[in-house]
């Protein structure tokens, strides 16, 4: 097998997609998870259900709606096309938006449970020591919830690596722009390039295993004990 | 002298707190009452951790809450220190970082209390580099007290800070709390349901029952308040005397203390001569003698008294409270029959015999 001629573009693209998606998910998911953990609002159930939808929906359903929304006539794609000249469907940006929605529960749920586990007690204590709400979140809740963050980052990243249906529908299959590993594998198998499919599949398998193993090991050894 | 006044009205399912609090902003104020009486809720309202829809709170000239103007100063902007039932130390920080957490967050010019002082007064120097989970309960609570103090608070709120400790650890911590008062003069509001724990601390007493304040005022007055019979646990009724140790009588196992012009005998104390000591006298341990004290009695502590007031007579019961003036108020619980036999009336000169005195060190 000659690695020098092997096209690694989909690999880098996939890593980039997963990385950007996870960063975005932390920004979006943290406030949502925080709200869910501390609110007594009656809308809480609705928000929880919406966040969990990608867990049960077929990726094609999500992909279909996103394709419409991000397309040149969509409510999101339309204005963007008017402003920039091109819609969001079949672009890397569109892919990031789709992945963010698709992997949302994998980031929000671990953060939600970690914030619930940390609870209100350390926060009240911090407030009584002159820490503002943001200060208490950053200096108390976040370090105490570190395990939740690690789990969220890893699950969000790994789940984005593994998505297929949504990226195929929203991103198309444009080499260098939207062609990620999972689609590349599909293509290779279609044209009987089993050797290449092996490299990509085996790589993904090994990578996923190593990442998950690392996380579970770190989590068990983290020196934080909430008592 | 500044006052702290507050009105709160809070409802939870099955519980309603309606409190009108007015206490001096000095010394130790104890919020006392059985569990479920609303002490902790009242403290949380004072701290700003609970916001009542109808609420008002003023400390001296500073208003922290006035719902009629929609004013509510959030917890972190109030100059308060809070000590909870458990130490609540931050597990990811060392003891030193825990202590300095609040200290770092107040303006430099407000830092009246510094780490070295707190470490010395609370005796926690050897713990500074440890992690909270390696501390005992008593050590943890001392660190928590120090952490709250290091914000140089105007008011220190303590919610049953000894509740999670065994009695030995309690005895270990109480002197430290008294010392905070003498060292820095920070007013303390202290929640408790244990008489033993508060006797040596209390200056102002606030009694709560079923979400209402039934009495508040100087402890000496409240402990001898006739009207409280039946409203609260009778264990507190009687009097507290502040006395001074004058001599020990080791041959009899007694210690002699000076209270006003009287010398009283109490069980042998470890206290040194000259030390202040607080005595609690339960009204059941006081009997009233009408004639001069030439009758021979086994009771050592006899005080001249004037009858001030006779409590309400419950025709179905057998006892009645009599309020005596011995230079300070003192309650005696006697039988209704004795009251009739002695023909006691306000203004009458009598003698109070005190059979037992509970001692508490300052």
Coordinates of C-alpha atoms in Angstrom, one line a residue:
Chain A
X1 CA 0.0 0.0 0.0
X2 CA 1.4 3.3 -1.0
X3 CA 0.5 6.0 1.5
X4 CA 2.2 8.8 -0.4
X5 CA -0.4 8.6 -3.1
X6 CA -3.3 8.2 -0.7
X7 CA -5.6 11.2 -0.5
X8 CA -5.9 12.3 3.1
X9 CA -8.0 15.4 2.3
X10 CA -11.2 13.8 3.7
X11 CA -9.4 13.0 6.9
X12 CA -8.2 16.5 7.5
X13 CA -11.6 17.9 6.5
X14 CA -13.4 15.5 9.0
X15 CA -11.1 16.5 11.8
X16 CA -11.6 20.2 11.0
X17 CA -15.3 19.7 10.9
X18 CA -15.4 17.8 14.2
X19 CA -13.1 20.3 15.9
X20 CA -15.1 23.4 14.8
X21 CA -18.4 21.7 15.6
X22 CA -17.3 20.8 19.2
X23 CA -16.1 24.3 19.8
X24 CA -19.4 25.7 18.6
X25 CA -21.3 23.2 20.6
X26 CA -19.5 24.1 23.8
X27 CA -20.4 27.8 23.2
X28 CA -24.0 26.9 22.4
X29 CA -24.5 23.9 24.6
X30 CA -23.1 25.2 27.9
X31 CA -25.8 27.9 28.4
X32 CA -28.5 25.5 27.4
X33 CA -27.2 22.8 29.8
X34 CA -26.8 25.3 32.5
X35 CA -30.4 26.6 32.0
X36 CA -31.7 23.0 32.0
X37 CA -29.9 22.2 35.2
X38 CA -31.1 25.2 37.1
X39 CA -34.5 26.3 35.7
X40 CA -37.9 25.7 37.2
X41 CA -39.5 26.9 34.0
X42 CA -42.4 24.9 32.5
X43 CA -40.7 25.0 29.1
X44 CA -37.9 22.9 30.4
X45 CA -39.5 19.7 29.2
X46 CA -40.0 21.1 25.7
X47 CA -36.4 22.2 25.5
X48 CA -35.1 18.9 26.7
X49 CA -37.2 17.0 24.1
X50 CA -36.0 19.3 21.3
X51 CA -32.3 18.8 22.3
X52 CA -32.8 15.0 22.4
X53 CA -34.5 14.9 19.0
X54 CA -31.4 14.1 17.0
X55 CA -31.0 11.0 19.1
X56 CA -34.1 9.4 17.7
X57 CA -34.7 11.1 14.3
X58 CA -33.3 9.3 11.2
X59 CA -30.4 11.5 10.0
X60 CA -32.2 11.8 6.7
X61 CA -35.1 13.7 8.3
X62 CA -32.8 16.2 9.9
X63 CA -30.8 16.4 6.7
X64 CA -33.9 17.0 4.6
X65 CA -35.1 19.9 6.7
X66 CA -31.7 21.4 7.0
X67 CA -31.2 21.1 3.2
X68 CA -34.3 23.2 2.8
X69 CA -33.5 25.7 5.5
X70 CA -29.9 26.2 4.4
X71 CA -30.7 26.2 0.6
X72 CA -30.9 29.3 -1.6
X73 CA -34.7 29.7 -0.8
X74 CA -34.4 28.6 2.9
X75 CA -35.1 30.9 5.9
X76 CA -31.4 30.7 6.8
X77 CA -29.8 30.1 3.4
X78 CA -31.8 32.8 1.6
X79 CA -30.7 35.8 3.5
X80 CA -27.1 34.5 3.5
X81 CA -27.2 34.1 -0.3
X82 CA -28.6 37.6 -0.6
X83 CA -25.7 38.9 1.5
X84 CA -22.8 36.8 0.3
X85 CA -23.9 35.4 -3.1
X86 CA -24.1 31.8 -2.1
X87 CA -26.4 29.7 0.1
X88 CA -25.3 27.5 2.9
X89 CA -26.2 24.1 1.5
X90 CA -23.2 22.2 0.0
X91 CA -20.7 24.3 1.9
X92 CA -18.4 23.6 4.8
X93 CA -20.3 26.2 6.9
X94 CA -23.6 24.4 6.2
X95 CA -21.9 21.2 7.3
X96 CA -20.8 22.8 10.6
X97 CA -24.4 24.0 11.3
X98 CA -25.8 20.6 10.5
X99 CA -23.2 18.8 12.6
X100 CA -23.8 21.1 15.5
X101 CA -27.5 20.3 15.5
X102 CA -26.9 16.6 15.0
X103 CA -24.4 16.3 17.8
X104 CA -26.2 18.7 20.2
X105 CA -27.5 16.1 22.6
X106 CA -24.1 14.5 22.9
X107 CA -22.7 17.7 24.4
X108 CA -25.7 19.1 26.2
X109 CA -26.7 15.9 28.1
X110 CA -23.3 15.3 29.8
X111 CA -23.0 19.0 30.7
X112 CA -26.6 19.0 32.0
X113 CA -26.0 16.0 34.3
X114 CA -22.7 17.4 35.5
X115 CA -24.2 20.7 36.3
X116 CA -27.0 19.0 38.2
X117 CA -24.4 16.9 40.1
X118 CA -22.5 20.0 41.1
X119 CA -25.7 21.5 42.3
X120 CA -26.6 24.8 43.8
X121 CA -24.8 24.4 47.1
X122 CA -21.2 25.3 45.9
X123 CA -22.6 28.2 43.9
X124 CA -24.5 29.7 46.8
X125 CA -21.3 29.3 48.8
X126 CA -19.3 31.1 46.2
X127 CA -21.9 33.9 45.9
X128 CA -21.7 34.4 49.6
X129 CA -18.0 34.9 49.1
X130 CA -18.5 37.8 46.7
X131 CA -18.3 35.8 43.5
X132 CA -20.8 37.0 40.8
X133 CA -22.8 34.4 39.0
X134 CA -20.4 34.3 36.1
X135 CA -17.4 34.2 38.4
X136 CA -18.9 31.3 40.4
X137 CA -19.6 29.5 37.2
X138 CA -16.1 29.9 35.9
X139 CA -14.2 29.3 39.1
X140 CA -16.4 26.7 40.9
X141 CA -19.0 25.0 38.6
X142 CA -16.7 24.6 35.6
X143 CA -13.7 23.0 37.4
X144 CA -16.1 20.8 39.5
X145 CA -17.8 19.8 36.3
X146 CA -14.6 19.0 34.4
X147 CA -15.5 15.4 33.9
X148 CA -18.7 16.5 32.2
X149 CA -16.8 18.7 29.9
X150 CA -14.3 16.0 28.9
X151 CA -17.2 13.6 28.3
X152 CA -19.1 16.2 26.3
X153 CA -16.1 17.1 24.1
X154 CA -15.2 13.5 23.4
X155 CA -18.7 12.4 22.6
X156 CA -19.4 15.5 20.5
X157 CA -16.2 15.0 18.6
X158 CA -16.6 11.3 18.1
X159 CA -20.2 11.5 17.1
X160 CA -19.4 14.2 14.5
X161 CA -16.7 12.0 13.0
X162 CA -19.2 9.2 12.6
X163 CA -22.1 11.1 11.0
X164 CA -23.1 10.1 7.5
X165 CA -26.7 10.8 6.5
X166 CA -26.9 14.4 7.5
X167 CA -23.6 15.4 5.9
X168 CA -24.4 13.6 2.7
X169 CA -27.7 15.4 2.4
X170 CA -26.6 18.8 3.5
X171 CA -23.0 18.8 2.2
X172 CA -23.4 16.7 -0.9
X173 CA -20.1 15.0 -1.7
X174 CA -17.7 17.7 -2.9
X175 CA -14.1 16.7 -2.6
X176 CA -12.1 19.1 -0.4
X177 CA -15.2 20.9 0.7
X178 CA -17.7 18.6 2.1
X179 CA -16.4 15.1 1.5
X180 CA -15.7 13.6 4.9
X181 CA -14.3 10.2 5.9
X182 CA -17.6 8.4 6.3
X183 CA -18.7 9.4 2.8
X184 CA -15.3 8.7 1.4
X185 CA -15.5 5.2 2.8
X186 CA -18.9 4.7 1.2
X187 CA -17.5 5.9 -2.2
X188 CA -14.5 3.6 -2.0
X189 CA -16.6 0.6 -1.3
X190 CA -19.0 1.5 -4.1
X191 CA -16.0 1.4 -6.6
X192 CA -14.5 -1.7 -4.9
X193 CA -11.4 0.1 -3.5
X194 CA -11.4 -2.1 -0.4
X195 CA -7.8 -1.4 0.5
X196 CA -8.4 2.3 0.9
X197 CA -11.7 1.7 2.6
X198 CA -9.8 -0.5 5.1
X199 CA -7.3 2.2 5.9
X200 CA -10.0 4.8 6.5
X201 CA -12.3 2.4 8.5
X202 CA -9.5 0.9 10.5
X203 CA -8.2 4.3 11.2
X204 CA -11.5 5.6 12.4
X205 CA -12.1 2.5 14.5
X206 CA -8.7 2.7 16.2
X207 CA -8.9 6.5 16.7
X208 CA -12.4 6.2 18.3
X209 CA -11.3 3.4 20.6
X210 CA -8.1 5.2 21.8
X211 CA -10.0 8.4 22.4
X212 CA -12.8 6.8 24.4
X213 CA -10.3 4.7 26.4
X214 CA -8.3 7.8 27.2
X215 CA -11.3 9.6 28.4
X216 CA -12.6 6.9 30.6
X217 CA -9.1 6.5 32.1
X218 CA -8.7 10.2 32.8
X219 CA -12.2 10.4 34.2
X220 CA -11.5 7.7 36.8
X221 CA -8.3 9.4 37.8
X222 CA -9.4 13.0 38.0
X223 CA -8.5 14.3 41.4
X224 CA -11.8 16.0 42.0
X225 CA -14.2 14.5 44.5
X226 CA -17.5 16.2 45.1
X227 CA -18.6 15.6 48.6
Chain B
X1 CA -26.0 52.0 68.0
X2 CA -27.1 50.6 64.6
X3 CA -30.0 48.3 64.2
X4 CA -30.9 45.6 61.8
X5 CA -34.5 45.6 60.8
X6 CA -36.1 43.2 58.4
X7 CA -39.6 42.1 57.3
X8 CA -40.0 38.9 55.3
X9 CA -43.0 37.1 54.0
X10 CA -42.2 33.8 52.3
X11 CA -44.3 30.8 51.4
X12 CA -43.4 27.3 50.4
X13 CA -45.8 24.5 50.1
X14 CA -46.8 23.7 53.6
X15 CA -44.7 26.4 55.2
X16 CA -45.1 30.1 55.7
X17 CA -42.6 32.5 57.2
X18 CA -43.7 35.9 58.4
X19 CA -41.0 37.6 60.3
X20 CA -40.6 41.2 61.6
X21 CA -37.1 41.3 62.9
X22 CA -35.5 44.2 64.8
X23 CA -32.2 43.6 66.5
X24 CA -29.1 45.5 67.4
X25 CA -26.3 45.3 64.9
X26 CA -23.8 44.1 67.5
X27 CA -23.1 41.1 69.6
X28 CA -24.5 37.6 68.9
X29 CA -28.1 37.3 68.0
X30 CA -29.5 33.8 68.2
X31 CA -32.4 32.6 66.1
X32 CA -33.7 29.9 68.2
X33 CA -36.5 27.4 67.7
X34 CA -37.4 23.8 66.9
X35 CA -36.7 22.4 63.4
X36 CA -39.3 23.6 60.9
X37 CA -39.8 26.9 62.8
X38 CA -38.3 28.9 59.9
X39 CA -34.9 29.8 61.4
X40 CA -32.9 28.7 58.4
X41 CA -35.3 30.3 55.9
X42 CA -35.1 33.6 57.9
X43 CA -31.3 33.4 57.7
X44 CA -31.4 32.7 54.0
X45 CA -33.6 35.7 53.5
X46 CA -31.2 37.9 55.5
X47 CA -28.3 36.6 53.4
X48 CA -30.2 37.3 50.1
X49 CA -30.1 33.6 49.2
X50 CA -33.9 33.6 49.3
X51 CA -36.0 36.4 47.9
X52 CA -39.4 37.0 49.4
X53 CA -42.0 38.8 47.3
X54 CA -42.8 41.1 50.2
X55 CA -39.5 41.9 51.9
X56 CA -37.5 44.7 53.5
X57 CA -34.1 44.6 55.1
X58 CA -31.9 47.4 56.4
X59 CA -28.6 47.3 58.2
X60 CA -27.7 50.6 59.8
X61 CA -28.2 53.1 57.0
X62 CA -27.8 50.5 54.2
X63 CA -30.9 49.0 52.6
X64 CA -30.3 45.6 51.0
X65 CA -33.9 44.8 50.1
X66 CA -37.0 46.9 49.6
X67 CA -39.5 45.1 47.4
X68 CA -41.8 48.1 47.5
X69 CA -39.2 49.8 45.3
X70 CA -38.1 46.5 43.6
X71 CA -34.7 46.8 45.3
X72 CA -32.8 43.7 45.9
X73 CA -29.0 43.7 46.4
X74 CA -27.7 40.3 45.2
X75 CA -25.8 38.1 47.7
X76 CA -22.4 38.7 46.2
X77 CA -22.8 42.5 46.6
X78 CA -23.7 42.3 50.3
X79 CA -21.0 42.6 52.9
X80 CA -21.9 39.3 54.7
X81 CA -20.2 36.1 55.6
X82 CA -22.2 32.9 55.7
X83 CA -21.2 29.7 57.5
X84 CA -23.4 26.8 56.7
X85 CA -24.2 23.6 58.6
X86 CA -21.5 21.8 56.7
X87 CA -18.1 23.4 55.8
X88 CA -18.9 23.5 52.1
X89 CA -15.2 23.9 51.2
X90 CA -14.5 23.9 47.5
X91 CA -13.0 20.4 46.9
X92 CA -10.8 21.4 44.0
X93 CA -9.0 24.1 46.0
X94 CA -6.4 23.8 48.8
X95 CA -7.4 25.1 52.3
X96 CA -5.3 28.2 51.6
X97 CA -7.1 28.9 48.3
X98 CA -10.4 28.3 50.0
X99 CA -9.6 30.8 52.7
X100 CA -8.5 33.4 50.1
X101 CA -11.4 32.9 47.7
X102 CA -13.6 35.6 49.1
X103 CA -10.6 37.7 50.3
X104 CA -9.4 38.2 46.7
X105 CA -12.8 39.4 45.7
X106 CA -13.2 42.4 48.0
X107 CA -11.6 45.7 47.3
X108 CA -8.1 46.1 48.9
X109 CA -9.2 49.0 51.2
X110 CA -12.0 46.8 52.7
X111 CA -9.6 44.1 53.8
X112 CA -9.6 44.6 57.6
X113 CA -9.1 40.9 58.4
X114 CA -6.1 39.2 56.9
X115 CA -5.0 35.6 56.5
X116 CA -2.4 35.6 59.4
X117 CA -5.0 36.8 62.0
X118 CA -7.6 34.3 61.0
X119 CA -5.0 31.5 60.9
X120 CA -3.9 32.4 64.4
X121 CA -7.4 32.9 66.0
X122 CA -8.8 29.7 64.5
X123 CA -5.6 27.7 64.8
X124 CA -5.5 26.4 61.2
X125 CA -2.0 27.2 60.2
X126 CA -1.0 23.5 59.9
X127 CA -3.9 22.9 57.5
X128 CA -3.2 25.5 54.9
X129 CA -1.6 23.2 52.2
X130 CA -4.1 20.4 52.6
X131 CA -7.0 19.4 50.5
X132 CA -10.4 19.9 52.1
X133 CA -11.2 16.2 52.0
X134 CA -8.3 15.4 54.3
X135 CA -9.7 17.6 57.1
X136 CA -11.8 16.5 60.0
X137 CA -15.3 17.9 60.5
X138 CA -14.2 20.4 63.1
X139 CA -11.1 21.5 61.1
X140 CA -13.3 21.9 58.0
X141 CA -15.8 24.1 59.9
X142 CA -13.0 26.3 61.3
X143 CA -11.7 26.8 57.8
X144 CA -15.2 27.7 56.6
X145 CA -15.5 30.2 59.4
X146 CA -12.1 31.7 58.5
X147 CA -13.1 31.8 54.8
X148 CA -16.2 33.8 55.6
X149 CA -14.3 36.1 58.0
X150 CA -11.7 36.9 55.3
X151 CA -14.3 38.9 53.4
X152 CA -14.2 41.3 56.4
X153 CA -18.0 41.1 56.5
X154 CA -20.3 43.6 58.2
X155 CA -22.4 40.8 59.4
X156 CA -21.6 37.1 59.9
X157 CA -24.5 34.6 59.4
X158 CA -24.1 31.2 60.9
X159 CA -26.7 28.4 60.1
X160 CA -26.3 25.8 62.8
X161 CA -22.5 25.7 62.2
X162 CA -22.0 23.0 64.8
X163 CA -24.9 20.7 63.8
X164 CA -22.8 18.2 61.9
X165 CA -20.2 17.9 64.7
X166 CA -20.1 15.6 67.7
X167 CA -20.3 17.1 71.1
X168 CA -16.5 17.1 71.6
X169 CA -15.9 19.0 68.4
X170 CA -18.7 21.4 69.4
X171 CA -16.9 22.2 72.6
X172 CA -13.8 22.7 70.5
X173 CA -15.4 25.3 68.2
X174 CA -17.6 27.4 70.5
X175 CA -14.7 29.3 72.1
X176 CA -13.5 30.3 68.6
X177 CA -16.9 31.8 67.8
X178 CA -16.9 33.8 71.0
X179 CA -13.4 34.9 70.2
X180 CA -14.4 36.2 66.7
X181 CA -16.8 38.5 68.6
X182 CA -14.2 39.8 71.0
X183 CA -11.4 40.1 68.4
X184 CA -13.2 41.8 65.5
X185 CA -16.6 42.8 66.9
X186 CA -18.5 41.5 63.9
X187 CA -22.2 41.1 64.6
X188 CA -23.2 37.5 64.4
X189 CA -26.6 36.0 63.6
X190 CA -26.6 32.5 64.7
X191 CA -29.2 29.8 64.0
X192 CA -29.6 27.0 66.5
X193 CA -32.0 24.7 68.2
X194 CA -29.6 23.7 71.0
X195 CA -29.8 25.6 74.3
X196 CA -26.4 24.3 75.4
X197 CA -24.7 25.6 72.3
X198 CA -26.0 29.1 72.5
X199 CA -26.0 29.9 76.2
X200 CA -22.5 31.1 76.2
X201 CA -22.9 33.0 73.0
X202 CA -26.2 34.7 73.1
X203 CA -26.7 38.4 73.6
X204 CA -29.9 38.9 71.7
X205 CA -32.5 36.2 71.6
X206 CA -35.0 35.7 68.8
X207 CA -37.5 32.9 69.3
X208 CA -39.3 31.4 66.4
X209 CA -42.3 29.1 66.3
X210 CA -44.1 27.8 63.2
X211 CA -42.7 30.6 60.9
X212 CA -43.4 33.4 63.3
X213 CA -41.2 35.3 65.7
X214 CA -42.7 34.9 69.2
X215 CA -40.1 36.9 71.1
X216 CA -37.1 39.0 70.5
X217 CA -34.9 41.1 72.7
X218 CA -31.9 41.0 75.1
X219 CA -31.4 37.4 76.1
X220 CA -31.6 38.1 79.9
X221 CA -35.1 39.5 79.3
X222 CA -36.3 36.8 77.0
X223 CA -35.1 34.0 79.4
X224 CA -37.2 35.5 82.1
X225 CA -40.3 36.3 80.1
X226 CA -43.4 35.1 81.8
X227 CA -45.5 35.2 78.6
X228 CA -43.4 32.6 76.9
X229 CA -44.7 29.7 79.0
X230 CA -46.5 27.3 76.7
X231 CA -45.3 29.1 73.6
X232 CA -41.8 27.6 73.5
X233 CA -39.8 24.8 75.0
X234 CA -39.7 25.4 78.7
X235 CA -36.1 24.4 79.0
X236 CA -34.9 28.0 78.5
X237 CA -37.2 29.7 81.1
X238 CA -35.5 30.9 84.2
X239 CA -32.6 33.3 84.0
X240 CA -29.1 33.7 82.8
X241 CA -26.6 35.4 85.1
X242 CA -23.2 36.7 84.2
X243 CA -20.9 36.0 87.0
X244 CA -17.2 35.9 87.9
X245 CA -15.2 33.2 89.5
X246 CA -13.8 34.3 92.8
X247 CA -12.5 31.1 94.5
X248 CA -12.5 27.3 94.4
X249 CA -13.5 25.1 97.3
X250 CA -11.8 21.9 96.3
X251 CA -12.6 20.2 99.6
X252 CA -16.3 20.4 98.7
X253 CA -16.0 20.1 94.9
X254 CA -17.4 23.6 94.5
X255 CA -16.5 26.9 92.9
X256 CA -17.6 30.2 94.3
X257 CA -18.7 32.9 91.9
X258 CA -19.7 36.6 92.3
X259 CA -23.1 37.6 91.0
X260 CA -24.0 41.2 91.9
X261 CA -23.6 41.4 95.7
X262 CA -24.1 37.6 96.1
X263 CA -21.6 34.8 96.3
X264 CA -23.0 31.7 94.7
X265 CA -21.8 28.1 94.9
X266 CA -21.7 26.1 91.7
X267 CA -20.2 22.7 90.9
X268 CA -16.4 22.8 90.6
X269 CA -15.3 24.6 87.4
X270 CA -12.1 24.4 85.4
X271 CA -12.3 28.1 85.0
X272 CA -9.6 30.3 86.6
X273 CA -10.2 32.8 89.3
X274 CA -11.3 36.1 87.7
X275 CA -12.8 34.5 84.7
X276 CA -16.3 35.4 83.5
X277 CA -18.8 32.7 83.5
X278 CA -22.4 32.5 82.5
X279 CA -24.9 30.7 84.6
X280 CA -28.2 29.3 83.4
X281 CA -30.9 28.8 86.0
X282 CA -34.0 26.8 85.2
X283 CA -37.2 28.0 86.7
X284 CA -37.9 24.5 88.1
X285 CA -34.8 24.8 90.2
X286 CA -35.8 27.9 92.0
X287 CA -38.0 27.8 95.1
X288 CA -39.5 30.7 97.0
X289 CA -39.2 31.1 100.7
X290 CA -41.3 33.8 102.4
X291 CA -39.7 34.0 105.8
X292 CA -36.2 35.3 106.5
X293 CA -33.5 32.7 105.8
X294 CA -32.9 31.6 109.4
X295 CA -34.5 28.3 108.6
X296 CA -31.8 25.8 108.1
X297 CA -31.6 24.6 104.5
X298 CA -29.4 22.5 102.3
X299 CA -29.7 25.0 99.6
X300 CA -26.5 27.1 99.4
X301 CA -27.6 29.8 97.0
X302 CA -30.1 32.1 98.6
X303 CA -30.9 35.5 97.1
X304 CA -33.1 38.3 98.4
X305 CA -35.9 38.9 96.0
X306 CA -39.0 41.0 95.4
X307 CA -42.0 39.4 93.7
X308 CA -42.5 41.3 90.4
X309 CA -45.3 39.5 88.7
X310 CA -47.3 36.3 89.0
X311 CA -47.8 34.4 85.8
X312 CA -51.1 33.3 84.3
X313 CA -52.7 30.6 86.4
X314 CA -53.9 27.6 84.5
X315 CA -56.7 26.1 86.5
X316 CA -56.1 22.6 85.1
X317 CA -52.4 22.6 85.9
X318 CA -50.7 22.5 89.3
X319 CA -47.8 25.0 88.7
X320 CA -47.4 28.7 88.2
X321 CA -44.5 30.9 87.3
X322 CA -43.4 33.7 89.6
X323 CA -41.2 36.5 88.3
X324 CA -38.7 37.7 90.9
X325 CA -36.4 40.6 91.0
X326 CA -33.0 39.7 92.4
X327 CA -31.3 42.7 90.8
X328 CA -32.2 41.0 87.6
X329 CA -35.3 39.1 86.6
X330 CA -35.5 35.4 87.7
X331 CA -38.4 33.0 87.1
X332 CA -39.4 30.5 89.7
X333 CA -41.9 27.7 88.9
X334 CA -43.8 26.7 92.1
X335 CA -47.1 24.9 92.8
X336 CA -50.3 26.7 92.8
X337 CA -50.8 25.4 96.3
X338 CA -47.5 27.0 97.5
X339 CA -48.6 30.3 95.9
X340 CA -51.8 30.2 98.0
X341 CA -50.0 29.0 101.1
X342 CA -47.4 31.8 100.9
X343 CA -50.0 34.4 99.8
X344 CA -47.5 35.8 97.3
X345 CA -48.2 39.2 95.8
X346 CA -46.3 41.7 93.7
X347 CA -44.0 43.9 95.8
X348 CA -43.6 41.2 98.5
X349 CA -40.1 40.5 99.8
X350 CA -39.1 36.9 99.6
X351 CA -36.0 34.7 99.3
X352 CA -35.1 32.7 96.2
X353 CA -33.5 29.4 96.8
X354 CA -31.6 28.1 93.8
X355 CA -31.1 24.3 93.9
X356 CA -29.1 23.9 90.7
X357 CA -27.1 26.0 88.4
X358 CA -26.0 25.1 85.0
X359 CA -22.6 26.4 84.2
X360 CA -21.4 27.7 81.0
X361 CA -17.9 29.2 80.4
X362 CA -17.4 32.4 78.6

